[in-house]
CSV table of C-alpha atoms in Angstrom, one decimal:
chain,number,residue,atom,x,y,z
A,16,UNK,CA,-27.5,4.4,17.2
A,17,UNK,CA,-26.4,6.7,14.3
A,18,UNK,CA,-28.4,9.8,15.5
A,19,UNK,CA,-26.6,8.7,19.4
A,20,UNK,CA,-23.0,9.1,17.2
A,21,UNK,CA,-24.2,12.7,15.4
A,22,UNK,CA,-25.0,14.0,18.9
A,23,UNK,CA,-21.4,12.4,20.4
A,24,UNK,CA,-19.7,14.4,17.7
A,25,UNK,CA,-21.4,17.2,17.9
A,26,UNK,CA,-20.6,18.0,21.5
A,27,UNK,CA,-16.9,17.0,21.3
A,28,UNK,CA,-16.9,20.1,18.5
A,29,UNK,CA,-19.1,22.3,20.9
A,30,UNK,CA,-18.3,21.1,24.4
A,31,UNK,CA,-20.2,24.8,25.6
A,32,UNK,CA,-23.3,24.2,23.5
A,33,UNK,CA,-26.2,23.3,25.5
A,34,UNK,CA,-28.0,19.7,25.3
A,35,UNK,CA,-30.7,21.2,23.5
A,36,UNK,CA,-29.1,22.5,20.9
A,37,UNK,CA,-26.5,19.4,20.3
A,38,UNK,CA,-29.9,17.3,19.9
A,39,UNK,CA,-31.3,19.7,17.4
A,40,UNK,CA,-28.7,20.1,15.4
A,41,UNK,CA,-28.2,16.1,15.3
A,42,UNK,CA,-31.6,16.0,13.8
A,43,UNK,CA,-30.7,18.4,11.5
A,44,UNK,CA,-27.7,17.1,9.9
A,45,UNK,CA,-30.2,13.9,9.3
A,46,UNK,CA,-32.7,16.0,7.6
A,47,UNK,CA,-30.0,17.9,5.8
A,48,UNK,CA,-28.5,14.4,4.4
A,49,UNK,CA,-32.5,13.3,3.6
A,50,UNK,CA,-32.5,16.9,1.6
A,51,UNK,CA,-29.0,16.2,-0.1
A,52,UNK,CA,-30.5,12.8,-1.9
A,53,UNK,CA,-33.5,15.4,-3.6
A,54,UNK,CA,-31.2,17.9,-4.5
A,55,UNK,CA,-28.7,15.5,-6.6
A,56,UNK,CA,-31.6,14.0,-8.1
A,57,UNK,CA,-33.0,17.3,-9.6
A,58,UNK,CA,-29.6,19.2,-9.9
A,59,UNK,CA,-28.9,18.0,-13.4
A,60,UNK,CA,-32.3,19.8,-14.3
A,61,UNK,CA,-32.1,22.7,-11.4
A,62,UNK,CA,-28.4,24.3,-12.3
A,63,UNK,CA,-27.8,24.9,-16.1
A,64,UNK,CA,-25.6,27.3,-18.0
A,65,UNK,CA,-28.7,29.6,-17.9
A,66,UNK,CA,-29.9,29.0,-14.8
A,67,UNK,CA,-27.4,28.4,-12.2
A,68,UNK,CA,-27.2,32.3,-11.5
A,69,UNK,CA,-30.5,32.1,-10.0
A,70,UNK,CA,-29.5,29.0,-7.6
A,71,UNK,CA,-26.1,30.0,-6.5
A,72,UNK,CA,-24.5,33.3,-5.4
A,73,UNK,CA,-21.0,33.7,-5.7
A,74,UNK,CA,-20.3,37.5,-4.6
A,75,UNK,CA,-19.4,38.3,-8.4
A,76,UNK,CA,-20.1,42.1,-7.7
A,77,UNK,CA,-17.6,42.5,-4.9
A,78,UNK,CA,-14.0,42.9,-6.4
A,79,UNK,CA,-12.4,42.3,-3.0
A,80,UNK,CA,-14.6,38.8,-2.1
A,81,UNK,CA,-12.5,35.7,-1.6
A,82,UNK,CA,-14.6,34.0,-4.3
A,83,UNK,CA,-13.5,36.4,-7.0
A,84,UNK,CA,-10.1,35.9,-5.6
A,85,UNK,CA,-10.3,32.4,-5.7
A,86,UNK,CA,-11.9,32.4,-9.7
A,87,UNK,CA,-8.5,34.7,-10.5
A,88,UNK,CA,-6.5,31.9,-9.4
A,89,UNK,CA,-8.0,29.6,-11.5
A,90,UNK,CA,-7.9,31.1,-14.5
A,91,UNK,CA,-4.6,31.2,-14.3
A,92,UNK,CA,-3.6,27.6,-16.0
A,93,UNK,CA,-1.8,26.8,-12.6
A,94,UNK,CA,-2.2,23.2,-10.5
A,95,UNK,CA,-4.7,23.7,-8.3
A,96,UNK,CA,-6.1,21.3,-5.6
A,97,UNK,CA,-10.0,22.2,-4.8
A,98,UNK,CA,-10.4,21.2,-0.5
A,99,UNK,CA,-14.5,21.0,0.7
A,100,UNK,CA,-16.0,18.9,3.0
A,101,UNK,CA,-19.1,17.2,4.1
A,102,UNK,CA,-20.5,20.1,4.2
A,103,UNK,CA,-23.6,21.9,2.6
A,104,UNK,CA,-23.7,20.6,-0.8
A,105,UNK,CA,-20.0,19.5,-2.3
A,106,UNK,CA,-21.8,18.8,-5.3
A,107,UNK,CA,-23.1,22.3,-6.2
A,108,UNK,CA,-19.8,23.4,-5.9
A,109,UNK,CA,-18.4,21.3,-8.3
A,110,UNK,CA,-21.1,21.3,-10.6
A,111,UNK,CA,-21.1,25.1,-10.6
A,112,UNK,CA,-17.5,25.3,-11.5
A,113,UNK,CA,-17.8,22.9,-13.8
A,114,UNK,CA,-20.8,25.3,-15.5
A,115,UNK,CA,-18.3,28.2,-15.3
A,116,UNK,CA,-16.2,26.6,-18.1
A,117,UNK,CA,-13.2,25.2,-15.4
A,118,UNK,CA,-13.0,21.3,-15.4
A,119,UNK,CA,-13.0,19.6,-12.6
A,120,UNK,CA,-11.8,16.1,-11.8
A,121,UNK,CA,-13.3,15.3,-8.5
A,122,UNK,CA,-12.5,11.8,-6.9
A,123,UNK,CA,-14.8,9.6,-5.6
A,124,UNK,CA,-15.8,6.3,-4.7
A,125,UNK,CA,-17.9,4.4,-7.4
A,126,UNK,CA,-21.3,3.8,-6.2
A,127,UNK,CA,-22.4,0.4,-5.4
A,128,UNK,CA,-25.5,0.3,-7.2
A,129,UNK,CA,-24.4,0.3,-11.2
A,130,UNK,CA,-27.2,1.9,-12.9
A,131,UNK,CA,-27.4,4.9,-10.4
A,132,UNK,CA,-23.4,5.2,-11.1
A,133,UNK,CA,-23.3,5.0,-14.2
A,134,UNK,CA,-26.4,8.1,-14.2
A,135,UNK,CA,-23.9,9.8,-12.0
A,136,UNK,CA,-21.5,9.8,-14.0
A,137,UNK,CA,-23.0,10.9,-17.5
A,138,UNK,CA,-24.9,13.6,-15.5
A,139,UNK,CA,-22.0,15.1,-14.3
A,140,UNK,CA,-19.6,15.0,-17.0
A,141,UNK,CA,-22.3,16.5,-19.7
A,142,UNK,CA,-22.1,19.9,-17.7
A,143,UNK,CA,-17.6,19.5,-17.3
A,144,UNK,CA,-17.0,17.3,-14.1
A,145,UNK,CA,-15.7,14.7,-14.6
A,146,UNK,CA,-15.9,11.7,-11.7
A,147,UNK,CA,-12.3,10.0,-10.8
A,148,UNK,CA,-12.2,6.4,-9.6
A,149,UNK,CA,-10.4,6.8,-6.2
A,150,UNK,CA,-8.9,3.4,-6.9
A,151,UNK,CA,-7.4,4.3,-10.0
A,152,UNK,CA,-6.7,8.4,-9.4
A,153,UNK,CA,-2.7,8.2,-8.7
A,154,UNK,CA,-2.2,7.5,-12.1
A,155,UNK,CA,-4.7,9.7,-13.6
A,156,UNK,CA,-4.5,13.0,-11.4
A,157,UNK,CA,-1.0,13.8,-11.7
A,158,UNK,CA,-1.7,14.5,-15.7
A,159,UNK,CA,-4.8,16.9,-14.1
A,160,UNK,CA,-2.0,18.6,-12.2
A,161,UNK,CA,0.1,19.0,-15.6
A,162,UNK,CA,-2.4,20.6,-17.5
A,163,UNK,CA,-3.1,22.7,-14.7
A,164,UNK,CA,-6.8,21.6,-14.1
A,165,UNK,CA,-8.8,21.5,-10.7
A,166,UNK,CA,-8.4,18.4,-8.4
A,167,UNK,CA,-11.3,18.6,-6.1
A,168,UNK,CA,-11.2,16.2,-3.3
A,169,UNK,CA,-13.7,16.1,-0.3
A,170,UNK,CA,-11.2,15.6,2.7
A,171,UNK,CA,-12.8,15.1,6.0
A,172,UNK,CA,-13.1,11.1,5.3
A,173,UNK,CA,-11.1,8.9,8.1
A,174,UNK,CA,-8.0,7.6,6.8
A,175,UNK,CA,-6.9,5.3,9.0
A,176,UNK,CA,-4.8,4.5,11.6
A,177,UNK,CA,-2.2,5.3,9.3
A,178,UNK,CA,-3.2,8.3,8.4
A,179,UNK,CA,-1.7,12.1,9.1
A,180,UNK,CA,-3.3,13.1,12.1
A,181,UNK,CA,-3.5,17.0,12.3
A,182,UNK,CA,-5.9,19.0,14.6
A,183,UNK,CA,-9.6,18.6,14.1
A,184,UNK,CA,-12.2,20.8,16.7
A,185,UNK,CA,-9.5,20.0,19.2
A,186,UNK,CA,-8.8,16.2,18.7
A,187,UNK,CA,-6.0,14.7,16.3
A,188,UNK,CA,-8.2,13.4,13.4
A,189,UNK,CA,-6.8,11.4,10.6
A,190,UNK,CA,-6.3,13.2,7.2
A,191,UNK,CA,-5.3,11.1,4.2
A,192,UNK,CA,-1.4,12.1,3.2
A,193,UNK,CA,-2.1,11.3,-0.4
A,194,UNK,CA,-3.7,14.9,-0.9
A,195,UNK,CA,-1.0,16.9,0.2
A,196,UNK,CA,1.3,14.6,-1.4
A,197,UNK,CA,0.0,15.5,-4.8
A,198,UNK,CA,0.0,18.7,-3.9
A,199,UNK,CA,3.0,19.3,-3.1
A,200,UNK,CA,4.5,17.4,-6.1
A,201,UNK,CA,2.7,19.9,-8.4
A,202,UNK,CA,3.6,22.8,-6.1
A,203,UNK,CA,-0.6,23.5,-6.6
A,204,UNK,CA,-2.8,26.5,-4.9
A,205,UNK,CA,-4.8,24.8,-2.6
A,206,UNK,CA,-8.7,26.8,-2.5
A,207,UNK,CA,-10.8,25.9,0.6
A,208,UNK,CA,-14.4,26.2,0.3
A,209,UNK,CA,-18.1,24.7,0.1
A,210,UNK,CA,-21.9,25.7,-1.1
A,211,UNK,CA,-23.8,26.2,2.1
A,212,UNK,CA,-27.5,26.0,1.8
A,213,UNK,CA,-29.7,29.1,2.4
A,214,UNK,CA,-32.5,27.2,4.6
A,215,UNK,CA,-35.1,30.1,3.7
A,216,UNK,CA,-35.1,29.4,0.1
A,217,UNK,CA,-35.4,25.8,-2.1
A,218,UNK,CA,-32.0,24.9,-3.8
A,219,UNK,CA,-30.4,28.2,-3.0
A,220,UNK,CA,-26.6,28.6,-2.6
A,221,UNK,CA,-23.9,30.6,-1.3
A,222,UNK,CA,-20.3,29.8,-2.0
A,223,UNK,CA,-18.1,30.4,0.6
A,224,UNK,CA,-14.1,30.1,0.0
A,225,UNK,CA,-12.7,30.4,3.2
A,226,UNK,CA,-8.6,30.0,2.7
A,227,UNK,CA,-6.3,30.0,0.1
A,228,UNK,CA,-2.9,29.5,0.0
A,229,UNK,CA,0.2,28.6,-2.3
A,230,UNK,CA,3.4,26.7,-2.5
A,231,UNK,CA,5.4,28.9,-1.1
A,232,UNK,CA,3.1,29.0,2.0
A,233,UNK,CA,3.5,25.6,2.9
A,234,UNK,CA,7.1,24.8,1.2
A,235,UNK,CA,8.6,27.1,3.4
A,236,UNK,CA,7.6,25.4,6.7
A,237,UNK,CA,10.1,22.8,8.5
A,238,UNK,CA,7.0,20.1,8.1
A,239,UNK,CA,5.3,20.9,4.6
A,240,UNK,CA,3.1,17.9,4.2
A,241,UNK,CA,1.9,18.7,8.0
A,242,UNK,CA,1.4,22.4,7.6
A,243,UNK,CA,-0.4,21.7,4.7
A,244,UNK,CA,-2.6,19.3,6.1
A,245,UNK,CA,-3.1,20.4,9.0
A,246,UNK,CA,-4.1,23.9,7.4
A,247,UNK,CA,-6.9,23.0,5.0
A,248,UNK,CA,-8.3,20.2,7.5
A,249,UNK,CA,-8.6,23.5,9.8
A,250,UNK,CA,-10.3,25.7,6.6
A,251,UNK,CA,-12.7,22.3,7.0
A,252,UNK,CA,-13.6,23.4,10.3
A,253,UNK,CA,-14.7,27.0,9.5
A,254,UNK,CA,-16.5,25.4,6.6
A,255,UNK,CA,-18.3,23.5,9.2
A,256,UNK,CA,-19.2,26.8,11.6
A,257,UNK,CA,-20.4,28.3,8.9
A,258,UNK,CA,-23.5,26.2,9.0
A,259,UNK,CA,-23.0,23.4,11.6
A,260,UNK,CA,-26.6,21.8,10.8
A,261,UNK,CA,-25.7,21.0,7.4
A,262,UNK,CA,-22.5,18.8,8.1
A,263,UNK,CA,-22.4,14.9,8.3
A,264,UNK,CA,-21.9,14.5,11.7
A,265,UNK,CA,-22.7,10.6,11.4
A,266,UNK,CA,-19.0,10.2,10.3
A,267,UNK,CA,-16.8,8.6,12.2
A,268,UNK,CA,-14.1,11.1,12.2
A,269,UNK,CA,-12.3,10.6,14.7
A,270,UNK,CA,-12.4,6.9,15.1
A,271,UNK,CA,-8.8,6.4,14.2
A,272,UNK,CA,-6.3,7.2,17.1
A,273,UNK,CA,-2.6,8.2,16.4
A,274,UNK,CA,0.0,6.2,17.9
A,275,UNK,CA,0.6,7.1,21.4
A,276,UNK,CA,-3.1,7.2,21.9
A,277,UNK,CA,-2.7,3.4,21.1
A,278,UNK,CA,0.0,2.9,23.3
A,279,UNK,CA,-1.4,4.7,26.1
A,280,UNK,CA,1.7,7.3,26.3
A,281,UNK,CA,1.3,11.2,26.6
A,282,UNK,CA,1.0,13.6,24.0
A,283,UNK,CA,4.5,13.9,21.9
A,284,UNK,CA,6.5,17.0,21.8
């Protein structure tokens, strides 16, 4: 049934792919998700201060490479807001970060199982990332935002039927408003990117950042919270291209419908 799902999303984002290749790359995001569980096991051990160099390439030599870029802008002090989806390994990249000396405050659900939460959280916030409670992370990111800190946020979760729906591989999808809202509050730098596995090599790396932009990108359009949206949810998409095999394509992404959908009326103006 899931596997059926991965291969329904799939070709709705690839409509000219053939069959083949929709089914393989369906199996593929399940082995990729099998490989995730290993890798957060063993990061903790794999990526230290002396050895992440070896694990993760970040393009340090290249003076003109949006990673370097997107390192300037945080050393700056300023808010910034860290996009990635489920794509490659969204904990590499924060862990990495983290292990560069910037903290991050990442949200995230608590897991249900205690123990393995509780591991998750102590592993991660010995190397600098430190795990925010989504139920609880209006009160506490906004002082993130003030001390000019990361907020990292994986963003391609279904928000609901009351969510801000903004283009998606072609489809409205539903993207939570709470992001941009925070966002824009702080007036942050939003960075876009992920760690996409190199599938010749165990635990190998690369960072990609694939947009940034500031607030007076998206404080000078007439719809700010939609430009914004709609403009990392599309930086999602070329995450997602980069390496379309190692996305979670068992999410139900697109399950919520905006309104008119619902009502059964055309598409707005």
């Amino acid at each position: 049934k899931r596997v059926e799902r991965a291969r329904a999303a799939i070709a709705r984002a690839f409509p000219h792919w053939p069959e083949d290749r929709v089914e393989r790359v369906a199996l593929d995001a399940y082995a990729h998700l099998f490989r995730l569980a290993g890798e957060v096991a063993f990061m903790p051990r794999l990526l230290t201060e002396d050895t992440w160099p070896a694990r993760v390439e970040l393009s340090l030599d290249d003076p003109s490479s949006s990673v370097v870029g997107a390192l300037k802008e945080l050393s700056r002090g300023r808010p910034i807001v860290l996009i990635t989806g489920h794509c490659g390994n969204w904990e590499v990249l924060g862990y990495t970060l983290a292990l560069l000396g910037f903290p991050v405050h990442a949200l995230y659900r608590p897991l249900d199982v205690r123990p393995l939460d509780a591991w998750v959280r102590r592993t991660r916030g010995r190397r600098g990332m430190v795990l925010v409670d989504k139920f609880g992370a209006l009160t506490r990111l906004p002082e993130v935002m003030r001390r000019g800190e990361l907020a990292a946020f994986v963003a391609d979760q279904n928000a609901g039927d009351r969510g801000l729906f903004v283009p998606f591989f072609g489809r409205l999808a539903s993207t939570y408003k709470s992001i941009g809202l925070v966002a824009m509050q702080h007036r942050a730098t939003i960075l876009c990117g992920c760690a996409v596995r190199d599938p010749s090599r165990p635990f190998q790396y690369r960072v990609e950042v694939v947009d940034t932009f500031h607030a007076e990108d998206y404080r000078a359009h007439a719809d700010p919270l939609f430009y914004l949206t709609a403009r990392y949810r599309r930086a999602i998409e070329s995450m997602v291209r980069l390496a379309p095999e190692q996305y979670l394509w068992m999410h139900r992404m697109w399950k919520s419908r905006p309104k008119h959908e619902r009502a059964g009326r055309a598409f707005p103006g």
